[in-house]
mmCIF file of C-alpha atoms in Angstrom:
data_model
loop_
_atom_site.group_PDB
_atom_site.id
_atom_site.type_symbol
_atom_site.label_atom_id
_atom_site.label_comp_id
_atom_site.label_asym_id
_atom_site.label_seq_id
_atom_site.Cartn_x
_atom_site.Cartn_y
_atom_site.Cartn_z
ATOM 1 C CA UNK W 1 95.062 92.797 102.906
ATOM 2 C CA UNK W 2 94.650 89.314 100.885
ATOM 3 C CA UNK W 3 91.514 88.404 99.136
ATOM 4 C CA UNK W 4 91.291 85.424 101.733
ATOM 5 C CA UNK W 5 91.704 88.435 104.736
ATOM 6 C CA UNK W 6 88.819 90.209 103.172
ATOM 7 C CA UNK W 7 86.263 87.070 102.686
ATOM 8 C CA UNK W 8 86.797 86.546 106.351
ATOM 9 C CA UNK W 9 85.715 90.173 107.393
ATOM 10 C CA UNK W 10 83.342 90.270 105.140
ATOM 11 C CA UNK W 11 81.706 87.179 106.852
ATOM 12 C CA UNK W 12 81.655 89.271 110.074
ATOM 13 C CA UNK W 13 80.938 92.533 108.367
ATOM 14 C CA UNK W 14 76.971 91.057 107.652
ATOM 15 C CA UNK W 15 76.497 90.688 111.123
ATOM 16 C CA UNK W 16 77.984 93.953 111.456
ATOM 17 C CA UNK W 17 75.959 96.321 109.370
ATOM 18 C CA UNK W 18 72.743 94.738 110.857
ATOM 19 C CA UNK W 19 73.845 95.553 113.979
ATOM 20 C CA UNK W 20 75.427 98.825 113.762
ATOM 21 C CA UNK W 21 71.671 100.231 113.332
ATOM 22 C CA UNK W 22 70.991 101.067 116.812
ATOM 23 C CA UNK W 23 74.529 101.491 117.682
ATOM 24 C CA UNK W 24 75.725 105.102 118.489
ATOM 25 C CA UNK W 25 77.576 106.283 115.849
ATOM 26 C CA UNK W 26 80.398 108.394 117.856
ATOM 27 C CA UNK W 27 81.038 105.886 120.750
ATOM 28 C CA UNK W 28 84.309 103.693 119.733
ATOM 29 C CA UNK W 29 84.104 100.323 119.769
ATOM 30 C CA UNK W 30 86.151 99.644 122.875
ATOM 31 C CA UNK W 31 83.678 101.810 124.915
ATOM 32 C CA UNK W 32 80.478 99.461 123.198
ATOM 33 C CA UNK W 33 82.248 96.196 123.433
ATOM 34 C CA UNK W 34 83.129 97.307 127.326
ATOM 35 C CA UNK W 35 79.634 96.157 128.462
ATOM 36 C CA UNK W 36 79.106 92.372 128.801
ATOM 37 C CA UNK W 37 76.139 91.708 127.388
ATOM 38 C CA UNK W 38 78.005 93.065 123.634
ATOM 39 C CA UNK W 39 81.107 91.413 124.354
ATOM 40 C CA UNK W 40 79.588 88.347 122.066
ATOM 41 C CA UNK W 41 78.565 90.741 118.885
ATOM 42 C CA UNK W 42 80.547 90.622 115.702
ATOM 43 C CA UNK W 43 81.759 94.125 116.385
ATOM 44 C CA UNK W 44 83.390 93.064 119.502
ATOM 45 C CA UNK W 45 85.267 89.844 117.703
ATOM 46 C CA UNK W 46 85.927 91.707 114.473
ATOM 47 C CA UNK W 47 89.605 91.916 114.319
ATOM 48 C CA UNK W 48 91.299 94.326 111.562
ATOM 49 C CA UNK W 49 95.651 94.240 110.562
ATOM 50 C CA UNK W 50 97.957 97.268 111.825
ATOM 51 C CA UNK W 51 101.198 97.398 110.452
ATOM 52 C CA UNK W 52 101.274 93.585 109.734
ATOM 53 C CA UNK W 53 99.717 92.795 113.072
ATOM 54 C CA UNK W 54 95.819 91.426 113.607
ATOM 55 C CA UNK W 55 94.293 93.280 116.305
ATOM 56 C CA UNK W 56 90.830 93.268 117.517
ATOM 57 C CA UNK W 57 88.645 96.334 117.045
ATOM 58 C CA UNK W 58 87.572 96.675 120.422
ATOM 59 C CA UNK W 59 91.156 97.466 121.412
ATOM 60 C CA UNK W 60 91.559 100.331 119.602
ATOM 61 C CA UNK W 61 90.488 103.690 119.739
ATOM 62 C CA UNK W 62 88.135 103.702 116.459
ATOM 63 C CA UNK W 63 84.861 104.858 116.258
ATOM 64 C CA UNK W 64 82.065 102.519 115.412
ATOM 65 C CA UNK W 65 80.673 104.753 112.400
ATOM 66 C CA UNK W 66 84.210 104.321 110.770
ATOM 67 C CA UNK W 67 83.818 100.489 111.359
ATOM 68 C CA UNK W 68 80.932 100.326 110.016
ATOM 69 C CA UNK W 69 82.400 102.293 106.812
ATOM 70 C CA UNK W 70 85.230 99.718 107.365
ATOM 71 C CA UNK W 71 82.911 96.470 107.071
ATOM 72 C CA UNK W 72 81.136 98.394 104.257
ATOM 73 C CA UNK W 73 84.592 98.362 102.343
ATOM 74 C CA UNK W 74 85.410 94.656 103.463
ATOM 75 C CA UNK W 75 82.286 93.783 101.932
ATOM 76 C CA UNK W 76 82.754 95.321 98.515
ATOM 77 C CA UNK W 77 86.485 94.098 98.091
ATOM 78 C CA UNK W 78 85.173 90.512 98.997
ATOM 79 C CA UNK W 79 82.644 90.750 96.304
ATOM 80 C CA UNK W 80 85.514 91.953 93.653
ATOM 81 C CA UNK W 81 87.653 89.039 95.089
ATOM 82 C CA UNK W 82 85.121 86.346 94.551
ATOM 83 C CA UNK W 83 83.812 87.932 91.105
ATOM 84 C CA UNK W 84 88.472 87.950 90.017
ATOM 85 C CA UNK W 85 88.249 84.125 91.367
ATOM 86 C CA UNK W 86 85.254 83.344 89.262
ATOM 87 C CA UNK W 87 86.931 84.914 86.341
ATOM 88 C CA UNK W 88 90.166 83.011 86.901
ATOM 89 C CA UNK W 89 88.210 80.110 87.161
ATOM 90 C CA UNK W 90 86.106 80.082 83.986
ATOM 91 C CA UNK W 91 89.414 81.079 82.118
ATOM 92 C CA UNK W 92 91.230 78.048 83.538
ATOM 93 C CA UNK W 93 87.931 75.927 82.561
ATOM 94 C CA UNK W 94 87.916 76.955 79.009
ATOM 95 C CA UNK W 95 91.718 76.511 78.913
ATOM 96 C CA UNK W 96 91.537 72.905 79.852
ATOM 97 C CA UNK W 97 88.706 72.239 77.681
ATOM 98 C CA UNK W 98 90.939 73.508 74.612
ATOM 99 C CA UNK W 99 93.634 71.222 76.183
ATOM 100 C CA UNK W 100 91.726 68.510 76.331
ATOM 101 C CA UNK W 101 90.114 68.961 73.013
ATOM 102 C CA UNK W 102 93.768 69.502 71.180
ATOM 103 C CA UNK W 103 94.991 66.210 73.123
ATOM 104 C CA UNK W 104 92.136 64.354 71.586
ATOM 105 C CA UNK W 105 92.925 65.011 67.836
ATOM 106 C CA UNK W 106 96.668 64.554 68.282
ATOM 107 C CA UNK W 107 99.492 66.837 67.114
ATOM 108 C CA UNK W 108 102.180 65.412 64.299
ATOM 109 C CA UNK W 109 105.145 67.296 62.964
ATOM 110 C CA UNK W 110 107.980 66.252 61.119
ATOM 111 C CA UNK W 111 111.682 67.691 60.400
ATOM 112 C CA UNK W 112 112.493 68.701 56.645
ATOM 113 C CA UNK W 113 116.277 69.196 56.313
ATOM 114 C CA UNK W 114 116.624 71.420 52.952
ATOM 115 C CA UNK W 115 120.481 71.907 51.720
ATOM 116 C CA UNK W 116 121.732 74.933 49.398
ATOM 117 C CA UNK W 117 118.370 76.781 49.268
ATOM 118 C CA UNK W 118 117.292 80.309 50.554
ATOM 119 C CA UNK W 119 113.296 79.078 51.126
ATOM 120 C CA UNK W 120 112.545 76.449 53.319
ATOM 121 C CA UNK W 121 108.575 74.792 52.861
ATOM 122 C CA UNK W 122 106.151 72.296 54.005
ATOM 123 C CA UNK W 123 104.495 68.894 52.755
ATOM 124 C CA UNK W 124 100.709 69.733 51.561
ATOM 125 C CA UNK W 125 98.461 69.501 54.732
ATOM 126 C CA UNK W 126 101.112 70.955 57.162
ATOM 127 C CA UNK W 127 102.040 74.254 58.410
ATOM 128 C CA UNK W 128 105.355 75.565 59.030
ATOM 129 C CA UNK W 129 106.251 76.218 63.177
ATOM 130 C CA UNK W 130 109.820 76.964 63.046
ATOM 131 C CA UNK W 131 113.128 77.346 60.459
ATOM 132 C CA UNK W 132 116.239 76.944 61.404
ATOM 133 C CA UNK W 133 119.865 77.641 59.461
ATOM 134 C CA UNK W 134 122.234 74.525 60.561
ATOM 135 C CA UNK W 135 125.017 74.966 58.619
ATOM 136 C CA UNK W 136 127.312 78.293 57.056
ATOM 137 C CA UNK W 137 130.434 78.874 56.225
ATOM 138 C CA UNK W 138 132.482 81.957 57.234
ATOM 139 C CA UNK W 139 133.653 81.908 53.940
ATOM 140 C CA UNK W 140 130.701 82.483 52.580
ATOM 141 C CA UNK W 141 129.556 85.640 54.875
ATOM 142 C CA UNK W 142 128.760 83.553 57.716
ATOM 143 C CA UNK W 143 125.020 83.253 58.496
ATOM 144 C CA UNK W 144 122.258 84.495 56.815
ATOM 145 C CA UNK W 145 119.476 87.026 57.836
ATOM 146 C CA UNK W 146 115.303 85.167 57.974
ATOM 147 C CA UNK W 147 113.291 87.740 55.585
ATOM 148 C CA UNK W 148 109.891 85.964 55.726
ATOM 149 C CA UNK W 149 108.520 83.157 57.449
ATOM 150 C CA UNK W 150 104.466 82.695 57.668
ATOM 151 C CA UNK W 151 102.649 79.021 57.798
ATOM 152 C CA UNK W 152 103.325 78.453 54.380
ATOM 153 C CA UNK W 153 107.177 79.085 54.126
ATOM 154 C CA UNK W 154 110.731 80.846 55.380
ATOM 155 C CA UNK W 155 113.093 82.952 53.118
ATOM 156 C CA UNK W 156 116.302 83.900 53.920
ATOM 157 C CA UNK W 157 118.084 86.686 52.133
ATOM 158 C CA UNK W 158 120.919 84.438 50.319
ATOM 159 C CA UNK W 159 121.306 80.267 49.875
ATOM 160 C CA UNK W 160 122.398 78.698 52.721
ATOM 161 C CA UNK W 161 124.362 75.161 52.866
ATOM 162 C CA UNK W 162 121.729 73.425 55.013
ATOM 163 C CA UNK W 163 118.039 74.545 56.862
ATOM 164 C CA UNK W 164 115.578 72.540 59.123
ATOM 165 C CA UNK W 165 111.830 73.804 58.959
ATOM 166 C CA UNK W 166 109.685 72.589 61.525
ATOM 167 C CA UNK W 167 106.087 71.206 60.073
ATOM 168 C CA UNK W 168 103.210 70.428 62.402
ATOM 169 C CA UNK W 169 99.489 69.402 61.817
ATOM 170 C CA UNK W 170 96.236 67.854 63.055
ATOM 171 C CA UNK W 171 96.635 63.859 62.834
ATOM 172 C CA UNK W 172 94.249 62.755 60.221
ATOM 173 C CA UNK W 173 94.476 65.925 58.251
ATOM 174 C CA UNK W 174 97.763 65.302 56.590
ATOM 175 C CA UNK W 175 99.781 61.991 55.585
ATOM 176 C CA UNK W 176 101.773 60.519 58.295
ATOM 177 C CA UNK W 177 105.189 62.229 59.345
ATOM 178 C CA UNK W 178 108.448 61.685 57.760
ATOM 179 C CA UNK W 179 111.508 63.520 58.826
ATOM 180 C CA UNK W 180 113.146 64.222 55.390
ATOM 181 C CA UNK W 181 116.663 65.136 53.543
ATOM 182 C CA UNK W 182 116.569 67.282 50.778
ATOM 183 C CA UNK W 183 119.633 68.066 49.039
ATOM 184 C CA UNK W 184 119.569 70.676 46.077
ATOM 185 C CA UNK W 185 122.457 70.922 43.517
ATOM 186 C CA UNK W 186 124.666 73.653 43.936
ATOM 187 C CA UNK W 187 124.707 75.332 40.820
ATOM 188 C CA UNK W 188 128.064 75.476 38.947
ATOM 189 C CA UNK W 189 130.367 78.792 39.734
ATOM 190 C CA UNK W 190 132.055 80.529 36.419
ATOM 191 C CA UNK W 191 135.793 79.852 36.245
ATOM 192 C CA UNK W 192 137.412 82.297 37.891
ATOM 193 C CA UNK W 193 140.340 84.246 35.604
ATOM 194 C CA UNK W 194 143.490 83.024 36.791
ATOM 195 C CA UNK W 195 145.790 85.981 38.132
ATOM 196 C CA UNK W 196 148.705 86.502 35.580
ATOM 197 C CA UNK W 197 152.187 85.370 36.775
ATOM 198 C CA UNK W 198 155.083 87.655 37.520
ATOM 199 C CA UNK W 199 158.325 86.984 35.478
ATOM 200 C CA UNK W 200 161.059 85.278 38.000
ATOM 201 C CA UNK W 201 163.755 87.490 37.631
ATOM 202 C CA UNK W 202 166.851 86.424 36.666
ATOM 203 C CA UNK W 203 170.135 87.142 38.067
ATOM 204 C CA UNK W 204 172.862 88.668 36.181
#
């Protein structure tokens, strides 16, 4: 039964347990709800759901001690229901105020593209979101494997031909953004010995 099903007996159930004082505890509540002048008590109108159905007490065969027990129960899941919705709601509440407070001061980020580098880093006043390889070459082993990143910097286990980090801040705390190119010299490769040349044979 729904938290909505519950608030509704629960509104019935007060009525209930005052009444259910002076009501004999073994008589069902078709037999009570039988005489006219108790047609009009909450017991009588109290309706419960049977296998997806709604169907009022007073046409089935229960007992008024176990609806009593029954109203008791209502009652108690009603008061959970309304203390999870409170708690939902002062969650959403302090959600929204962090929302609101974070649209207020502003978010900035900028784009740094770093070429032929294994670590990746931020301007001063920014911290580092996300870090990205963009370019590889098969030749070179394909693409390489992140080892660190953390709000300062990324590291990747080898140079790579091209990287974009991701930098974010508070507006006001750091200079304005400026998506950025940085291209690092490749450092010159040692000649590679040439492979010695087979004699062309000659024909006699």
């Amino acid at each position: 039964m729904g938290s909505g099903k519950f608030l509704a007996v629960a509104i019935a159930a007060t009525a209930l347990l005052a009444g259910c004082q002076m009501m004999p505890a073994e008589q069902t509540v078709g037999e009570y709800c039988a005489n006219p002048d108790k047609a009009d008590e909450a017991v009588c109108k109290l309706k419960m759901e049977i296998d997806g159905n709604s169907t009022a007490l007073a046409d089935t065969d229960m007992r008024l001690s176990q609806a009593r027990n029954m109203a008791d129960s209502a009652t108690e899941a009603a008061a959970r229901a309304q203390a999870s919705a409170d708690a939902a709601r002062a969650r959403a509440d302090a959600a929204m105020a962090l929302a609101e407070e974070a649209n207020g001061k502003g978010v900035q980020c900028e784009t740094r593209t770093i070429q032929n580098s294994d670590t990746g880093s931020c301007r001063p006043g920014y911290a580092l979101t996300s870090c990205t390889q963009t370019r590889y070459t098969y030749r070179a082993g394909g693409m390489s494997i992140l080892r660190e990143i953390n709000d300062e910097q990324c590291r990747f286990n080898s140079r790579v031909l091209e990287m974009q980090v991701r930098c974010c801040a508070v507006s006001g705390s750091a200079p304005q953004p400026e998506d950025t190119l940085i291209e690092n010299e490749v450092p010159p490769q040692p000649p590679q010995p040439e492979a010695p040349k087979e004699p062309v044979p000659v024909s006699p």
